[in-house]
Amino acid sequence: MANSSIYHATATAPVNIAVIKYWGKASTKLNTPTNSSLSVTLSQDDLRTITTASCCASFESDALWLNGTPHDVSNARSQACFSELRTLRKAKEDKDSSLPPLSAYKLHLISENNFPTAAGLASSAAGFAAFVRAIADLYELDESPTELSRIARQGSGSACRSLFGGYVAWEKGDREDGQDSLAVQVAPESHWPTMRAAILVISDAKKGVSSTSGMQATVATSTLFPNRANVVVPARMDAMKKAIAEKDFEAFAELTMADSNSFHAVCLDTIPPIFYMNDTSRAAVRVVEEINRSVGKKVAAYTFDAGPNAVVYYDEANQDIVLGTLKKATANITGWSDKYAHINATVPEGFNEA
Ligand code: DP6
């Protein structure tokens, strides 16, 4: 008799925001990067994707629903993840014939973000990390998060870092086959638990140039880019790991802001130029610079991804000055379509008030 059981597993994955940015692909096929990167994982209480993976002998095709809407999974990235995970499951089934043949069944994935997709926040990182984690759990795979990061990377580069909490490096790797292009945890969240991130939503519009096409254009045309990828970022990776190991916020802030600026500089140096930051983003930079100047040391660090929204890192000890000033300043800046803070542990009271 045919097996009519439905097997399922649910997993969550958090959003991560890079402080040393991934920008540039060494191989578009393998989705390997031109430089290593490093991120801080945000609290799952605030920003995360939850995905349920199920499979059954009677499912006719692989399918994905994101926030209730069907999404195409025939693309090479999703297919690469499905295929790698099925191969691992098949190896397990070959070793133990009592296991149900899940590797032969089609998969259905139901995915929800607990943050508005329209908020313009990178959702592909949490999305592909939850996708891979849920299927790995469904298949009862024994592979470590680092081994799974090799698979999530093929879905979306930044997703490989969302398989861990805390401070996470994606080491670019040197092998032609991409097997050593993996994420590793540099430090757990408990190492520096007072780190906080405020997200200032400047625009909830979908970004004009996707990360994937933007970084390919930069690699192809920017004359500043080789120096960034080969000289600047390798030195910054070492310095950032040291800053995190020593919980040196000033060094962390200096490196974070410098790397965000360097990434946006190579975007501007791309032909045609790519503008992710807008006037409001630049106003946010000036507010952070002013906070740091008024305190006399770096207590806040801005960073911008492939869009205008600001993420401001700060230590909890400086919450009042950082959030207080941001709140006051943003009231005078036009162009904030929305503003709220996602903090690792809690959203500070009053920040969302008009
Ligand atoms: C600016 O991971 O979205 O956020 O691998 O093409 O899916 P693909 O790119 P993606 O790029 C993220 C770029 C970034 C920097 C970062 O997160 O490191």
JSON list of C-alpha atoms and ligand atoms in Angstrom, two decimals, residues 16 18 20-23 25 31 37 77 124 155-159 161 211-212 215 263 305-306, ligand 1:
[
{"chain": "A", "resi": 16, "resn": "ASN", "atom": "CA", "xyz": [21.31, 39.35, 9.80]},
{"chain": "A", "resi": 18, "resn": "ALA", "atom": "CA", "xyz": [26.36, 42.78, 7.67]},
{"chain": "A", "resi": 20, "resn": "ILE", "atom": "CA", "xyz": [31.55, 43.99, 6.62]},
{"chain": "A", "resi": 21, "resn": "LYS", "atom": "CA", "xyz": [29.57, 43.69, 3.40]},
{"chain": "A", "resi": 22, "resn": "TYR", "atom": "CA", "xyz": [29.34, 40.93, 0.83]},
{"chain": "A", "resi": 23, "resn": "TRP", "atom": "CA", "xyz": [29.31, 42.62, -2.57]},
{"chain": "A", "resi": 25, "resn": "LYS", "atom": "CA", "xyz": [30.42, 37.15, -6.83]},
{"chain": "A", "resi": 31, "resn": "ASN", "atom": "CA", "xyz": [27.18, 31.90, -5.62]},
{"chain": "A", "resi": 37, "resn": "SER", "atom": "CA", "xyz": [31.85, 39.23, 5.10]},
{"chain": "A", "resi": 77, "resn": "ARG", "atom": "CA", "xyz": [18.87, 28.90, -6.59]},
{"chain": "A", "resi": 124, "resn": "SER", "atom": "CA", "xyz": [16.19, 36.70, 1.34]},
{"chain": "A", "resi": 155, "resn": "GLY", "atom": "CA", "xyz": [19.97, 30.22, -2.31]},
{"chain": "A", "resi": 156, "resn": "SER", "atom": "CA", "xyz": [21.18, 33.71, -1.37]},
{"chain": "A", "resi": 157, "resn": "GLY", "atom": "CA", "xyz": [24.70, 34.57, -0.27]},
{"chain": "A", "resi": 158, "resn": "SER", "atom": "CA", "xyz": [23.74, 36.45, 2.88]},
{"chain": "A", "resi": 159, "resn": "ALA", "atom": "CA", "xyz": [21.46, 33.54, 3.93]},
{"chain": "A", "resi": 161, "resn": "ARG", "atom": "CA", "xyz": [25.08, 33.79, 7.84]},
{"chain": "A", "resi": 211, "resn": "SER", "atom": "CA", "xyz": [21.70, 42.95, -4.94]},
{"chain": "A", "resi": 212, "resn": "THR", "atom": "CA", "xyz": [22.37, 40.17, -7.42]},
{"chain": "A", "resi": 215, "resn": "MET", "atom": "CA", "xyz": [26.99, 43.42, -7.48]},
{"chain": "A", "resi": 263, "resn": "PHE", "atom": "CA", "xyz": [30.38, 49.49, -0.30]},
{"chain": "A", "resi": 305, "resn": "ASP", "atom": "CA", "xyz": [22.50, 47.62, 2.64]},
{"chain": "A", "resi": 306, "resn": "ALA", "atom": "CA", "xyz": [21.19, 47.68, -0.92]},
{"chain": "B", "resi": 1, "resn": "DP6", "atom": "C1", "xyz": [24.34, 44.54, 0.60]},
{"chain": "B", "resi": 1, "resn": "DP6", "atom": "O1", "xyz": [22.72, 37.93, -0.27]},
{"chain": "B", "resi": 1, "resn": "DP6", "atom": "O2", "xyz": [20.94, 39.42, -1.28]},
{"chain": "B", "resi": 1, "resn": "DP6", "atom": "O3", "xyz": [23.07, 43.02, 1.92]},
{"chain": "B", "resi": 1, "resn": "DP6", "atom": "O4", "xyz": [23.67, 36.21, -3.10]},
{"chain": "B", "resi": 1, "resn": "DP6", "atom": "O5", "xyz": [22.72, 37.55, -4.95]},
{"chain": "B", "resi": 1, "resn": "DP6", "atom": "O6", "xyz": [21.20, 36.67, -3.14]},
{"chain": "B", "resi": 1, "resn": "DP6", "atom": "P1", "xyz": [22.59, 37.18, -3.51]},
{"chain": "B", "resi": 1, "resn": "DP6", "atom": "O7", "xyz": [22.81, 38.54, -2.71]},
{"chain": "B", "resi": 1, "resn": "DP6", "atom": "P2", "xyz": [22.36, 38.97, -1.27]},
{"chain": "B", "resi": 1, "resn": "DP6", "atom": "O8", "xyz": [23.31, 40.27, -1.07]},
{"chain": "B", "resi": 1, "resn": "DP6", "atom": "C2", "xyz": [23.38, 40.95, 0.14]},
{"chain": "B", "resi": 1, "resn": "DP6", "atom": "C3", "xyz": [24.19, 42.18, -0.05]},
{"chain": "B", "resi": 1, "resn": "DP6", "atom": "C4", "xyz": [24.25, 43.12, 1.13]},
{"chain": "B", "resi": 1, "resn": "DP6", "atom": "C5", "xyz": [25.49, 42.90, 1.97]},
{"chain": "B", "resi": 1, "resn": "DP6", "atom": "C6", "xyz": [25.49, 41.71, 2.91]},
{"chain": "B", "resi": 1, "resn": "DP6", "atom": "O9", "xyz": [24.44, 41.27, 3.40]},
{"chain": "B", "resi": 1, "resn": "DP6", "atom": "O10", "xyz": [26.61, 41.23, 3.20]}
]
